[in-house]
Amino acid sequence: MYCLQWLLPVLLIPKPLNPALWFNHSMFMGFYLLSFLLERKPCTICALVFLAALFLICYSCWGNCFLYHCSDSPLPDAAHDPSIVGT
């Protein structure tokens, strides 16, 4: 379970508010995970726990899934709000 300390913080990295950066963010996260899985070769239990957590976050559409953007999420409307972007 030692390898989970390197995988679980990846789920906590917030998605950028600017929609133009979503593709760059998802590519960076995808390449980081791929390189981690190839280089460190985590145990099967750690990989399954991480993939289950990733699936649950993306399935629930909490807004932090880096694989795709949920259509009912308020993030695109909030990204154009000057009070949010200006902070």
mmCIF file of C-alpha atoms in Angstrom:
data_model
loop_
_atom_site.group_PDB
_atom_site.id
_atom_site.type_symbol
_atom_site.label_atom_id
_atom_site.label_comp_id
_atom_site.label_asym_id
_atom_site.label_seq_id
_atom_site.Cartn_x
_atom_site.Cartn_y
_atom_site.Cartn_z
ATOM 1 C CA MET A 1 0.000 0.000 0.000
ATOM 2 C CA TYR A 2 3.086 2.226 -0.061
ATOM 3 C CA CYS A 3 2.439 3.158 -3.686
ATOM 4 C CA LEU A 4 -0.924 4.777 -2.900
ATOM 5 C CA GLN A 5 0.835 7.772 -1.373
ATOM 6 C CA TRP A 6 2.012 8.669 -4.888
ATOM 7 C CA LEU A 7 -1.302 8.000 -6.622
ATOM 8 C CA LEU A 8 -4.022 9.439 -4.383
ATOM 9 C CA PRO A 9 -2.761 13.073 -4.383
ATOM 10 C CA VAL A 10 -3.228 13.051 -8.168
ATOM 11 C CA LEU A 11 -6.985 12.908 -7.561
ATOM 12 C CA LEU A 12 -6.822 16.077 -5.456
ATOM 13 C CA ILE A 13 -5.237 18.309 -8.105
ATOM 14 C CA PRO A 14 -8.006 20.725 -9.124
ATOM 15 C CA LYS A 15 -9.111 21.180 -12.690
ATOM 16 C CA PRO A 16 -8.225 24.623 -14.091
ATOM 17 C CA LEU A 17 -11.055 27.149 -14.365
ATOM 18 C CA ASN A 18 -10.034 28.224 -17.848
ATOM 19 C CA PRO A 19 -11.637 25.820 -20.378
ATOM 20 C CA ALA A 20 -8.700 26.317 -22.754
ATOM 21 C CA LEU A 21 -6.411 24.576 -20.252
ATOM 22 C CA TRP A 22 -8.567 21.460 -19.751
ATOM 23 C CA PHE A 23 -6.913 19.556 -22.609
ATOM 24 C CA ASN A 24 -3.399 20.379 -21.376
ATOM 25 C CA HIS A 25 -4.356 19.375 -17.850
ATOM 26 C CA SER A 26 -5.855 16.058 -18.925
ATOM 27 C CA MET A 27 -2.834 15.251 -21.128
ATOM 28 C CA PHE A 28 -0.406 16.050 -18.303
ATOM 29 C CA MET A 29 -2.354 13.922 -15.834
ATOM 30 C CA GLY A 30 -2.679 11.057 -18.296
ATOM 31 C CA PHE A 31 1.035 11.060 -19.105
ATOM 32 C CA TYR A 32 1.930 11.311 -15.425
ATOM 33 C CA LEU A 33 -0.210 8.300 -14.577
ATOM 34 C CA LEU A 34 1.060 6.294 -17.541
ATOM 35 C CA SER A 35 4.694 7.023 -16.699
ATOM 36 C CA PHE A 36 4.075 6.234 -13.033
ATOM 37 C CA LEU A 37 2.461 2.909 -13.863
ATOM 38 C CA LEU A 38 5.270 1.962 -16.242
ATOM 39 C CA GLU A 39 8.172 3.132 -14.074
ATOM 40 C CA ARG A 40 7.094 2.288 -10.520
ATOM 41 C CA LYS A 41 4.867 -0.713 -11.322
ATOM 42 C CA PRO A 42 2.496 -0.396 -8.342
ATOM 43 C CA CYS A 43 1.008 -3.504 -6.800
ATOM 44 C CA THR A 44 -2.292 -4.790 -8.111
ATOM 45 C CA ILE A 45 -4.227 -3.775 -5.005
ATOM 46 C CA CYS A 46 -2.973 -0.184 -5.184
ATOM 47 C CA ALA A 47 -3.754 0.056 -8.891
ATOM 48 C CA LEU A 48 -7.271 -1.304 -8.362
ATOM 49 C CA VAL A 49 -7.958 1.054 -5.448
ATOM 50 C CA PHE A 50 -6.774 4.024 -7.501
ATOM 51 C CA LEU A 51 -8.776 3.030 -10.582
ATOM 52 C CA ALA A 52 -11.884 2.490 -8.441
ATOM 53 C CA ALA A 53 -11.471 5.949 -6.868
ATOM 54 C CA LEU A 54 -10.929 7.511 -10.304
ATOM 55 C CA PHE A 55 -14.008 5.740 -11.668
ATOM 56 C CA LEU A 56 -16.165 6.897 -8.755
ATOM 57 C CA ILE A 57 -15.007 10.503 -9.072
ATOM 58 C CA CYS A 58 -15.605 10.560 -12.827
ATOM 59 C CA TYR A 59 -18.915 8.689 -12.578
ATOM 60 C CA SER A 60 -20.296 11.023 -9.932
ATOM 61 C CA CYS A 61 -19.325 14.164 -11.933
ATOM 62 C CA TRP A 62 -17.946 16.052 -8.955
ATOM 63 C CA GLY A 63 -15.985 18.259 -11.349
ATOM 64 C CA ASN A 64 -12.491 16.996 -10.568
ATOM 65 C CA CYS A 65 -12.325 14.246 -13.191
ATOM 66 C CA PHE A 66 -9.479 14.963 -15.585
ATOM 67 C CA LEU A 67 -10.572 12.444 -18.220
ATOM 68 C CA TYR A 68 -13.582 14.404 -19.476
ATOM 69 C CA HIS A 69 -15.853 17.283 -18.528
ATOM 70 C CA CYS A 70 -19.381 16.555 -17.338
ATOM 71 C CA SER A 71 -22.035 18.385 -19.306
ATOM 72 C CA ASP A 72 -24.154 19.341 -16.292
ATOM 73 C CA SER A 73 -21.264 20.763 -14.291
ATOM 74 C CA PRO A 74 -21.415 24.521 -13.567
ATOM 75 C CA LEU A 75 -17.731 24.990 -14.377
ATOM 76 C CA PRO A 76 -18.045 26.389 -17.955
ATOM 77 C CA ASP A 77 -20.493 29.092 -16.836
ATOM 78 C CA ALA A 78 -18.373 29.910 -13.797
ATOM 79 C CA ALA A 79 -15.263 30.189 -15.952
ATOM 80 C CA HIS A 80 -16.682 33.264 -17.687
ATOM 81 C CA ASP A 81 -17.692 34.979 -14.453
ATOM 82 C CA PRO A 82 -15.257 37.896 -13.891
ATOM 83 C CA SER A 83 -15.623 37.680 -10.141
ATOM 84 C CA ILE A 84 -14.316 34.104 -10.135
ATOM 85 C CA VAL A 85 -11.683 34.403 -12.844
ATOM 86 C CA GLY A 86 -10.302 37.631 -11.395
ATOM 87 C CA THR A 87 -9.512 36.040 -8.037
#
